[in-house]
CSV table of C-alpha atoms in Angstrom, one decimal:
chain,number,residue,atom,x,y,z
A,134,ASP,CA,-4.8,-12.3,-5.7
A,135,ALA,CA,-3.4,-15.1,-3.7
A,136,LYS,CA,-3.2,-14.9,-0.1
A,137,THR,CA,0.0,-14.4,1.9
A,138,THR,CA,1.0,-15.4,5.5
A,139,GLN,CA,3.8,-13.6,7.4
A,140,PRO,CA,4.9,-13.6,10.9
A,141,THR,CA,3.4,-10.9,13.0
A,142,SER,CA,6.6,-9.5,14.1
A,143,MET,CA,10.3,-9.8,14.4
A,144,ASP,CA,13.3,-8.4,15.9
A,145,CYS,CA,16.8,-7.7,14.4
A,146,ALA,CA,20.1,-6.2,15.6
A,147,GLU,CA,21.4,-3.3,14.1
A,148,GLY,CA,24.0,-3.9,11.4
A,149,ARG,CA,22.8,-7.7,11.1
A,150,ALA,CA,20.9,-9.1,8.1
A,151,ALA,CA,16.9,-9.0,8.6
A,152,ASN,CA,15.3,-12.1,6.9
A,153,LEU,CA,11.5,-11.6,6.4
A,154,PRO,CA,9.5,-14.8,5.3
A,155,CYS,CA,6.4,-15.1,3.4
A,156,ASN,CA,4.2,-17.9,2.4
A,157,HIS,CA,2.3,-17.7,-0.7
A,158,SER,CA,1.4,-21.4,-1.4
A,159,THR,CA,-1.6,-20.6,-3.7
A,160,ILE,CA,0.3,-18.3,-6.0
A,161,SER,CA,-0.5,-18.8,-9.6
A,162,GLY,CA,2.1,-19.0,-12.3
A,163,ASN,CA,1.5,-15.4,-13.7
A,164,GLU,CA,1.6,-13.7,-10.3
A,165,TYR,CA,4.4,-11.8,-9.2
A,166,VAL,CA,5.7,-11.3,-5.5
A,167,TYR,CA,6.0,-7.8,-4.4
A,168,TRP,CA,7.4,-6.2,-1.0
A,169,TYR,CA,6.5,-2.9,0.3
A,170,ARG,CA,7.0,-1.3,3.7
A,171,GLN,CA,5.3,1.2,5.8
A,172,ILE,CA,7.1,3.4,8.4
A,173,HIS,CA,5.1,4.8,11.1
A,174,SER,CA,3.3,8.0,9.6
A,175,GLN,CA,4.2,7.4,6.2
A,176,GLY,CA,2.7,6.0,2.9
A,177,PRO,CA,3.8,2.3,2.0
A,178,GLN,CA,7.0,2.3,0.0
A,179,TYR,CA,7.9,0.0,-2.9
A,180,ILE,CA,11.2,-2.2,-2.0
A,181,ILE,CA,11.3,-5.1,-4.5
A,182,HIS,CA,9.4,-7.5,-6.9
A,183,GLY,CA,10.1,-10.8,-8.5
A,184,LEU,CA,8.4,-13.4,-10.6
A,185,LYS,CA,10.5,-16.6,-10.2
A,186,ASN,CA,14.4,-15.5,-10.1
A,187,ASN,CA,15.9,-14.0,-7.3
A,188,GLU,CA,16.3,-10.2,-7.2
A,189,THR,CA,18.6,-7.5,-5.6
A,190,ASN,CA,18.2,-3.8,-5.7
A,191,GLU,CA,19.8,-1.1,-3.8
A,192,MET,CA,17.4,-1.7,-0.8
A,193,ALA,CA,17.2,-5.3,-0.5
A,194,SER,CA,17.2,-8.8,-1.9
A,195,LEU,CA,14.3,-11.1,-2.8
A,196,ILE,CA,14.6,-15.0,-2.5
A,197,ILE,CA,12.0,-17.0,-4.2
A,198,THR,CA,11.9,-20.7,-3.8
A,199,GLU,CA,11.8,-23.0,-6.9
A,200,ASP,CA,8.3,-24.0,-6.1
A,201,ARG,CA,7.6,-20.3,-5.8
A,202,LYS,CA,5.5,-21.0,-2.6
A,203,SER,CA,7.3,-18.8,-0.3
A,204,SER,CA,9.9,-16.0,-0.5
A,205,THR,CA,12.2,-14.1,1.9
A,206,LEU,CA,13.1,-10.4,1.8
A,207,ILE,CA,16.5,-9.7,3.0
A,208,LEU,CA,17.9,-6.5,4.3
A,209,PRO,CA,21.5,-7.0,4.4
A,210,HIS,CA,22.7,-4.6,7.1
A,211,ALA,CA,19.6,-3.3,8.9
A,212,THR,CA,19.4,0.0,10.5
A,213,LEU,CA,17.1,1.7,13.0
A,214,ARG,CA,15.5,3.4,10.1
A,215,ASP,CA,14.6,-0.1,8.7
A,216,THR,CA,12.1,-0.3,11.8
A,217,ALA,CA,8.4,-0.6,9.8
A,218,VAL,CA,5.7,-2.9,8.9
A,219,TYR,CA,6.7,-5.0,5.8
A,220,TYR,CA,4.1,-6.2,3.4
A,221,CYS,CA,4.3,-9.2,1.3
A,222,ILE,CA,1.9,-9.1,-1.7
A,223,VAL,CA,1.3,-11.2,-4.7
A,224,ARG,CA,-0.6,-10.2,-7.7
A,225,VAL,CA,-0.7,-10.5,-11.5
A,226,ASP,CA,1.6,-7.5,-12.8
A,227,THR,CA,-1.0,-6.4,-15.3
A,228,ASN,CA,-3.3,-5.7,-12.4
A,229,ALA,CA,-0.5,-4.0,-10.5
A,230,GLY,CA,-2.2,-1.3,-8.8
A,231,LYS,CA,-5.0,-3.2,-7.2
A,232,SER,CA,-3.4,-5.0,-4.2
A,233,THR,CA,-4.5,-7.1,-1.1
A,234,PHE,CA,-2.6,-6.2,1.7
A,235,GLY,CA,-2.4,-8.7,4.6
A,236,ASP,CA,-1.3,-7.8,8.1
A,237,GLY,CA,2.5,-7.5,7.3
A,238,THR,CA,5.3,-8.0,9.6
A,239,THR,CA,6.3,-5.5,12.0
A,240,LEU,CA,10.1,-5.4,12.1
A,241,THR,CA,11.9,-3.9,15.0
A,242,VAL,CA,15.4,-2.9,14.6
A,243,LYS,CA,17.2,-2.7,17.9
A,244,PRO,CA,20.8,-1.2,18.7
B,1164,SER,CA,8.7,7.0,-10.5
B,1165,ALA,CA,5.7,9.1,-9.6
B,1166,VAL,CA,5.4,11.7,-7.0
B,1167,ILE,CA,2.1,11.9,-5.1
B,1168,SER,CA,0.5,14.7,-3.2
B,1169,GLN,CA,-2.4,14.4,-1.0
B,1170,LYS,CA,-4.1,17.3,0.6
B,1171,PRO,CA,-5.2,17.6,3.5
B,1172,SER,CA,-2.3,15.7,5.2
B,1173,ARG,CA,-4.6,15.8,8.5
B,1174,ASP,CA,-7.9,17.2,9.7
B,1175,ILE,CA,-10.1,16.9,12.6
B,1176,CYS,CA,-13.8,16.6,11.5
B,1177,GLN,CA,-17.2,17.0,12.9
B,1178,ARG,CA,-19.5,13.9,12.8
B,1179,GLY,CA,-22.1,14.5,10.0
B,1180,THR,CA,-20.1,16.6,7.9
B,1181,SER,CA,-18.1,15.7,4.6
B,1182,LEU,CA,-14.5,16.1,3.8
B,1183,THR,CA,-12.9,15.9,0.3
B,1184,ILE,CA,-9.3,14.6,-0.2
B,1185,GLN,CA,-7.3,15.7,-3.2
B,1186,CYS,CA,-4.6,13.7,-5.0
B,1187,GLN,CA,-2.3,15.1,-7.3
B,1188,VAL,CA,0.4,13.0,-9.2
B,1189,ASP,CA,3.3,14.6,-11.1
B,1190,SER,CA,2.8,12.2,-14.3
B,1191,GLN,CA,0.0,10.9,-16.3
B,1192,VAL,CA,-1.3,7.8,-15.1
B,1193,THR,CA,-4.3,5.6,-16.2
B,1194,MET,CA,-5.3,4.0,-12.9
B,1195,MET,CA,-5.5,5.6,-9.4
B,1196,PHE,CA,-6.6,3.8,-6.4
B,1197,TRP,CA,-7.9,4.8,-3.0
B,1198,TYR,CA,-7.3,2.8,0.0
B,1199,ARG,CA,-8.3,3.1,3.8
B,1200,GLN,CA,-6.2,2.3,6.8
B,1201,GLN,CA,-8.0,2.1,10.1
B,1202,PRO,CA,-6.1,2.5,13.2
B,1203,GLY,CA,-3.6,-0.3,13.7
B,1204,GLN,CA,-4.9,-2.0,10.8
B,1205,SER,CA,-3.6,-3.1,7.3
B,1206,LEU,CA,-4.5,-1.0,4.0
B,1207,THR,CA,-8.1,-1.8,2.6
B,1208,LEU,CA,-8.8,-0.9,-1.1
B,1209,ILE,CA,-11.9,1.3,-1.3
B,1210,ALA,CA,-12.1,1.8,-5.0
B,1211,THR,CA,-10.2,2.2,-8.4
B,1212,ALA,CA,-10.7,5.3,-10.3
B,1213,ASN,CA,-10.0,5.6,-14.2
B,1214,GLN,CA,-10.3,8.8,-16.0
B,1215,GLY,CA,-13.5,9.1,-18.0
B,1216,SER,CA,-15.5,6.6,-16.1
B,1217,GLU,CA,-17.1,6.0,-13.0
B,1218,ALA,CA,-15.0,4.4,-10.2
B,1219,THR,CA,-15.1,0.8,-9.4
B,1220,TYR,CA,-15.9,0.1,-5.7
B,1221,GLU,CA,-14.9,-2.8,-3.6
B,1222,SER,CA,-17.1,-4.8,-1.6
B,1223,GLY,CA,-18.2,-2.8,1.6
B,1224,PHE,CA,-17.8,0.6,-0.1
B,1225,VAL,CA,-20.4,2.6,-2.0
B,1226,ILE,CA,-20.5,5.6,-4.2
B,1227,ASP,CA,-23.0,7.4,-1.9
B,1228,LYS,CA,-20.6,7.4,1.2
B,1229,PHE,CA,-17.2,7.7,-0.8
B,1230,PRO,CA,-17.9,9.6,-4.1
B,1231,ILE,CA,-14.8,9.9,-6.4
B,1232,SER,CA,-13.8,12.2,-9.2
B,1233,ARG,CA,-11.2,11.7,-11.7
B,1234,PRO,CA,-11.5,14.6,-14.0
B,1235,ASN,CA,-8.1,14.1,-15.7
B,1236,LEU,CA,-5.2,11.7,-15.8
B,1237,THR,CA,-3.1,13.6,-13.0
B,1238,PHE,CA,-5.9,14.2,-10.4
B,1239,SER,CA,-8.5,12.5,-8.4
B,1240,THR,CA,-10.6,13.4,-5.2
B,1241,LEU,CA,-12.2,11.0,-2.7
B,1242,THR,CA,-15.0,12.5,-0.5
B,1243,VAL,CA,-15.9,11.0,2.8
B,1244,SER,CA,-19.4,11.7,3.5
B,1245,ASN,CA,-21.7,12.0,6.5
B,1246,MET,CA,-18.4,11.1,8.6
B,1247,SER,CA,-18.8,8.9,11.9
B,1248,PRO,CA,-16.0,8.3,14.3
B,1249,GLU,CA,-15.7,5.0,12.5
B,1250,ASP,CA,-14.3,6.9,9.6
B,1251,SER,CA,-11.5,8.0,11.5
B,1252,SER,CA,-8.6,6.5,9.4
B,1253,ILE,CA,-5.6,7.2,7.2
B,1254,TYR,CA,-6.7,7.5,3.4
B,1255,LEU,CA,-4.4,6.9,0.9
B,1256,CYS,CA,-4.1,7.5,-3.0
B,1257,SER,CA,-2.1,5.2,-4.9
B,1258,VAL,CA,-1.0,4.9,-8.7
B,1259,SER,CA,0.5,2.5,-11.0
B,1260,SER,CA,3.7,3.4,-12.9
B,1261,GLY,CA,5.6,0.6,-14.8
B,1262,ASN,CA,5.7,-2.3,-12.6
B,1263,THR,CA,5.6,-0.3,-9.4
B,1264,ILE,CA,2.8,1.1,-7.2
B,1265,TYR,CA,3.4,4.6,-5.6
B,1266,PHE,CA,1.5,5.7,-2.6
B,1267,GLY,CA,1.0,9.4,-1.3
B,1268,GLU,CA,1.7,10.0,2.3
B,1269,GLY,CA,-1.9,9.6,3.3
B,1270,SER,CA,-4.6,12.1,4.8
B,1271,TRP,CA,-5.0,11.4,8.5
B,1272,LEU,CA,-8.7,12.0,9.4
B,1273,THR,CA,-10.1,12.0,12.9
B,1274,VAL,CA,-13.7,12.4,13.2
B,1275,VAL,CA,-15.1,13.8,16.6
C-alpha cells in the first residue's frame, strides 16, 4: 500500500469548513483513497473513499487531484463533535480490509 | 454495514497472565482483522483471520504471543499471552463489508 503524508495537527473554527490535506505521491492506478476518523476512546469510523472522481456523502466531500497524488477531505460545516484524528489511507480495493495507518491529522474544532 | 461487538471493553491485567478478546459481527464476513493501538500511536495490523485457516501475522507479531481463533464467519478471538506492561494497548477488531471497513470499539488493556 502507498504511503501517505498528512499534517500532524490542524485547527478549525466551529461552523467553518475543515479542509484536511493528504499527499500520496506513490499511489498506484488501482489504489483507492480512503478516509477514516477516530474520536477519542472510540474505534475508527469510515468517512468516505474514492478512486479518481470527487466524491460526496452525508459526512464529507473528497477532492482528488487529477494526477491523484494528493487529496483533500472537506467537512463543510465543522462542529465540536468533529474533533478527532483523521486518517488518510490508500489501498487496493480488493484488499480493502488490510490497511496501513499513518499518524493521521489531529483536527481540533474550536468554538 | 456491519456492527462489531468486542469483549471485554476494558480490563486491567497482571503481568504474566493471558487475556482473550472476543469479536462478534452481526453478519457473515470472510476476512477479520486484529489491530493494536499503543498509547498515543496509530493503528498497527497484528493479523488477518480467515475462517477455516490459520491467521496470517504481520511482521513483528507471532502466533505464540497473539494466538487467534476464527471458528465461524461471525466470530473471532485474539489472545494476548504472557502479558507485560508493553502490551498495554487498545486492541481493535475490524471487518470488511463491501467497500468499507468497520471497526469495533476496541478493548482497552492495561497491564500492571
